[in-house]
Tab-separated table of C-alpha atoms and ligand atoms in Angstrom:
chain	number	residue	atom	x	y	z
A	1	MET	CA	137.514	92.683	102.246
A	2	SER	CA	134.044	91.867	103.094
A	3	LYS	CA	131.544	91.244	100.203
A	4	SER	CA	129.011	92.972	100.722
A	5	ILE	CA	125.152	91.844	100.032
A	6	LEU	CA	121.722	93.206	99.160
A	7	ILE	CA	118.400	91.640	99.256
A	8	LEU	CA	115.487	92.524	96.911
A	9	LYS	CA	112.524	90.981	98.903
A	10	GLY	CA	109.588	90.737	95.974
A	11	SER	CA	106.401	89.865	98.009
A	12	PRO	CA	103.410	92.481	99.446
A	13	ARG	CA	103.637	89.560	102.683
A	14	GLU	CA	106.610	91.735	104.266
A	15	LYS	CA	107.097	88.626	106.558
A	16	GLY	CA	105.791	86.220	103.927
A	17	ASN	CA	107.731	83.312	102.520
A	18	SER	CA	110.087	84.834	100.682
A	19	ALA	CA	110.415	86.655	102.973
A	20	VAL	CA	111.266	84.359	105.679
A	21	LEU	CA	113.813	82.436	103.727
A	22	ALA	CA	115.733	85.708	102.902
A	23	ASP	CA	115.740	86.602	105.786
A	24	GLN	CA	117.600	83.264	106.896
A	25	LEU	CA	119.702	83.542	103.823
A	26	PHE	CA	120.280	87.201	105.262
A	27	ALA	CA	121.972	85.923	108.849
A	28	GLY	CA	123.332	83.086	107.097
A	29	ALA	CA	125.906	85.537	105.172
A	30	LYS	CA	126.133	88.117	108.293
A	31	GLU	CA	127.117	85.058	110.455
A	32	ALA	CA	130.049	84.273	107.554
A	33	GLY	CA	131.336	88.773	107.151
A	34	ALA	CA	128.884	89.606	104.457
A	35	LYS	CA	127.989	93.192	104.829
A	36	VAL	CA	123.533	92.747	103.684
A	37	GLU	CA	120.797	95.047	103.347
A	38	SER	CA	117.486	93.581	102.611
A	39	VAL	CA	114.718	95.772	100.735
A	40	TYR	CA	111.270	95.888	100.987
A	41	LEU	CA	110.220	97.153	97.154
A	42	HIS	CA	106.842	96.843	97.709
A	43	GLY	CA	107.229	99.963	100.401
A	44	MET	CA	108.553	102.315	97.615
A	45	ASP	CA	108.032	103.988	95.196
A	46	ILE	CA	109.193	102.485	91.752
A	47	GLN	CA	107.501	103.244	89.169
A	48	PRO	CA	108.233	100.696	85.649
A	49	CYS	CA	110.695	101.415	82.665
A	50	ASP	CA	108.967	104.199	80.322
A	51	ALA	CA	111.772	103.562	77.570
A	52	CYS	CA	112.577	107.034	76.634
A	53	ASP	CA	116.035	105.552	75.530
A	54	VAL	CA	118.243	108.482	77.299
A	55	CYS	CA	120.427	105.700	79.377
A	56	GLN	CA	120.909	104.586	76.309
A	57	ASN	CA	122.162	107.433	75.455
A	58	GLY	CA	124.793	109.352	76.884
A	59	TYR	CA	122.818	110.023	80.471
A	60	GLU	CA	124.878	108.734	83.586
A	61	GLY	CA	121.213	106.983	84.826
A	62	CYS	CA	117.539	107.676	85.061
A	63	ILE	CA	115.528	110.571	84.457
A	64	ILE	CA	113.014	108.891	86.463
A	65	GLU	CA	112.119	110.781	90.150
A	66	ASP	CA	111.574	107.768	92.492
A	67	ASP	CA	113.366	105.554	94.407
A	68	MET	CA	115.186	103.480	92.627
A	69	GLN	CA	117.081	106.520	92.513
A	70	SER	CA	117.985	105.262	96.349
A	71	LEU	CA	118.272	101.528	94.867
A	72	TYR	CA	120.979	102.779	91.368
A	73	PRO	CA	124.582	103.601	94.054
A	74	LYS	CA	123.761	99.845	96.640
A	75	ILE	CA	122.606	98.487	93.293
A	76	THR	CA	125.923	98.904	91.813
A	77	GLU	CA	128.344	99.161	95.168
A	78	ALA	CA	126.860	95.373	95.616
A	79	ASP	CA	128.853	92.092	95.382
A	80	ALA	CA	125.956	90.202	94.811
A	81	ILE	CA	122.315	90.689	94.564
A	82	VAL	CA	119.791	88.338	95.679
A	83	ILE	CA	116.124	88.466	94.761
A	84	SER	CA	113.855	86.906	96.539
A	85	SER	CA	110.011	87.100	94.749
A	86	PRO	CA	106.294	84.579	94.978
A	87	ILE	CA	105.328	83.016	91.848
A	88	TYR	CA	103.074	85.120	90.632
A	89	TRP	CA	100.830	84.095	87.952
A	90	PHE	CA	103.494	82.068	86.879
A	91	THR	CA	106.254	84.640	87.095
A	92	ILE	CA	108.095	87.050	89.432
A	93	SER	CA	106.004	89.439	90.703
A	94	ALA	CA	105.385	93.042	89.722
A	95	GLN	CA	107.219	94.362	92.197
A	96	THR	CA	110.198	92.376	91.722
A	97	LYS	CA	110.006	92.741	87.703
A	98	LEU	CA	108.472	96.719	88.198
A	99	CYS	CA	112.049	97.053	90.077
A	100	ILE	CA	113.895	94.089	87.130
A	101	ASP	CA	112.953	96.629	84.819
A	102	ARG	CA	114.861	99.281	85.669
A	103	TRP	CA	118.292	98.112	85.689
A	104	TYR	CA	118.111	98.418	82.005
A	105	ALA	CA	119.351	101.934	82.898
A	106	LEU	CA	122.700	100.419	84.470
A	107	GLU	CA	123.208	98.898	81.065
A	108	CYS	CA	124.700	100.269	77.688
A	109	GLU	CA	127.335	100.240	75.320
A	110	GLU	CA	130.026	102.166	77.731
A	111	LYS	CA	128.449	100.497	80.945
A	112	LYS	CA	128.239	97.291	81.737
A	113	THR	CA	127.382	97.653	85.574
A	114	LEU	CA	126.001	94.282	86.434
A	115	ARG	CA	128.861	92.756	85.094
A	116	GLY	CA	130.670	89.746	88.103
A	117	LYS	CA	127.938	90.286	89.912
A	118	GLN	CA	126.674	87.634	91.450
A	119	LEU	CA	122.793	86.746	91.315
A	120	GLY	CA	120.848	84.788	94.768
A	121	ILE	CA	117.590	83.380	93.901
A	122	VAL	CA	115.447	82.311	96.232
A	123	LEU	CA	111.567	82.204	94.744
A	124	VAL	CA	108.347	80.310	96.995
A	125	TYR	CA	105.369	79.005	95.640
A	126	GLY	CA	101.837	77.782	96.248
A	127	ASP	CA	101.412	74.879	93.824
A	128	THR	CA	103.733	71.549	94.141
A	129	ASP	CA	106.238	72.174	91.656
A	130	LEU	CA	108.639	74.203	90.153
A	131	TYR	CA	107.150	72.994	86.562
A	132	THR	CA	103.438	73.381	87.547
A	133	SER	CA	103.595	76.258	89.244
A	134	GLY	CA	105.674	78.635	86.663
A	135	GLY	CA	108.557	78.835	88.868
A	136	ILE	CA	110.612	77.860	86.245
A	137	ASN	CA	109.675	80.580	83.974
A	138	ALA	CA	110.382	82.885	86.835
A	139	ILE	CA	114.408	81.067	86.772
A	140	HIS	CA	114.523	81.031	83.187
A	141	THR	CA	114.126	84.220	83.367
A	142	PHE	CA	117.625	84.687	85.725
A	143	GLU	CA	119.505	82.824	83.353
A	144	SER	CA	118.868	85.083	80.399
A	145	LEU	CA	119.404	88.508	82.898
A	146	ALA	CA	122.467	86.637	84.073
A	147	ARG	CA	123.887	85.528	80.476
A	148	TYR	CA	123.115	89.229	79.507
A	149	VAL	CA	124.843	91.338	81.915
A	150	GLY	CA	127.636	88.770	82.883
A	151	MET	CA	126.225	88.063	86.800
A	152	ASP	CA	126.888	84.724	87.670
A	153	ILE	CA	123.927	82.747	89.372
A	154	ALA	CA	125.830	81.550	92.929
A	155	GLY	CA	122.416	79.185	93.519
A	156	MET	CA	118.887	79.076	94.099
A	157	VAL	CA	116.847	78.316	96.048
A	158	TYR	CA	113.013	76.978	95.720
A	159	GLY	CA	110.227	75.608	97.068
A	160	THR	CA	106.425	74.927	97.867
A	161	ALA	CA	105.046	77.453	100.827
A	162	TRP	CA	101.423	78.898	99.987
A	163	GLN	CA	100.147	79.631	103.811
A	164	LEU	CA	102.173	82.832	106.018
A	165	GLY	CA	105.018	80.469	107.817
A	166	GLU	CA	104.771	78.032	105.832
A	167	ALA	CA	108.481	78.290	104.959
A	168	GLU	CA	109.206	78.331	107.980
A	169	LYS	CA	108.379	74.969	109.030
A	170	GLN	CA	110.086	73.548	106.705
A	171	PRO	CA	114.503	72.930	108.201
A	172	GLU	CA	115.680	71.399	104.604
A	173	LEU	CA	114.216	74.975	102.394
A	174	MET	CA	115.733	77.274	105.451
A	175	GLU	CA	119.569	75.990	105.700
A	176	LYS	CA	119.300	75.628	101.641
A	177	ALA	CA	118.715	80.104	102.340
A	178	PHE	CA	121.105	80.437	105.278
A	179	LYS	CA	123.808	78.494	102.913
A	180	LEU	CA	123.230	79.885	100.440
A	181	GLY	CA	123.825	83.770	102.256
A	182	ALA	CA	127.072	82.180	103.458
A	183	LYS	CA	128.042	81.246	99.902
A	184	LEU	CA	127.491	84.919	98.309
A	185	ALA	CA	129.691	85.677	101.850
A	186	VAL	CA	132.637	85.003	100.813
B	1	FMN	C1	97.838	86.915	93.220
B	1	FMN	C2	98.824	85.843	93.647
B	1	FMN	C3	98.855	84.614	92.248
B	1	FMN	C4	100.474	83.973	92.685
B	1	FMN	N1	100.158	83.123	91.666
B	1	FMN	C5	100.668	81.724	91.707
B	1	FMN	C6	101.219	81.253	90.544
B	1	FMN	O1	100.753	81.565	89.204
B	1	FMN	N2	101.921	79.690	90.755
B	1	FMN	C7	102.044	79.455	92.201
B	1	FMN	O2	101.759	78.001	92.389
B	1	FMN	N3	101.341	79.988	93.379
B	1	FMN	C8	100.591	80.969	93.188
B	1	FMN	N4	100.897	82.286	94.121
B	1	FMN	C9	100.717	81.499	95.092
B	1	FMN	C10	102.344	82.424	96.138
B	1	FMN	O3	102.835	82.400	95.297
B	1	FMN	C11	102.079	81.841	97.382
B	1	FMN	O4	101.627	82.545	98.314
B	1	FMN	C12	104.154	82.193	98.311
B	1	FMN	O5	103.903	81.292	98.678
B	1	FMN	C13	103.784	83.547	98.521
B	1	FMN	O6	105.199	83.941	99.214
B	1	FMN	P1	104.973	84.538	99.074
B	1	FMN	O7	104.606	84.657	100.932
B	1	FMN	O8	106.714	85.298	99.164
B	1	FMN	O9	104.291	86.912	99.143
B	1	FMN	C14	100.166	83.463	94.187
B	1	FMN	C15	99.319	83.962	95.414
B	1	FMN	C16	98.870	85.090	94.721
B	1	FMN	C17	98.890	86.397	95.707
């Protein structure tokens, strides 16, 4: 059966560098036979988790009535989730973090929705390397997250690109994104 992949795009730049790489990943996954959907988080109403803890105490889901309600079933049904984010202030973008915080409602004693799913990561930063850019902080976050919820990190694609259009001028980076898509599809 074909794999289903959900790509969460965390940049406000709809045609930005992380989005271009996410689209490459999409193409690689599609060509390899996966069912792929891409979501532009910046265009959605996603409120911050307010730590009401209702989701941890028997309520099935999150009580905040916003666009996460349509995203929860997609996350639940996906075999693989891909997060593509720019690095902002040495970590993931606020849009990405808002969404991930709300995954709280998918995880509690009785409910381990994310366990066993694949996780793909796409990160783009303006600085020259993973450390000075803060990309490493984002990677640590995803490693901790994956360990905690029991997801498997299938691969990460990251690199330097600042202005619009800089990622697509890097064939190696584009190829890596395409290949990660293909890997997630099998
Ligand atoms: C608010 C803001 C904060 C940024 N912070 C960082 C940073 O901490 N480290 C870095 O290397 N680049 C930083 N950048 C540069 C972006 O990561 C870079 O432009 C990247 O290509 C954006 O990806 P996108 O096109 O997918 O939005 C920042 C850019 C903005 C707008």
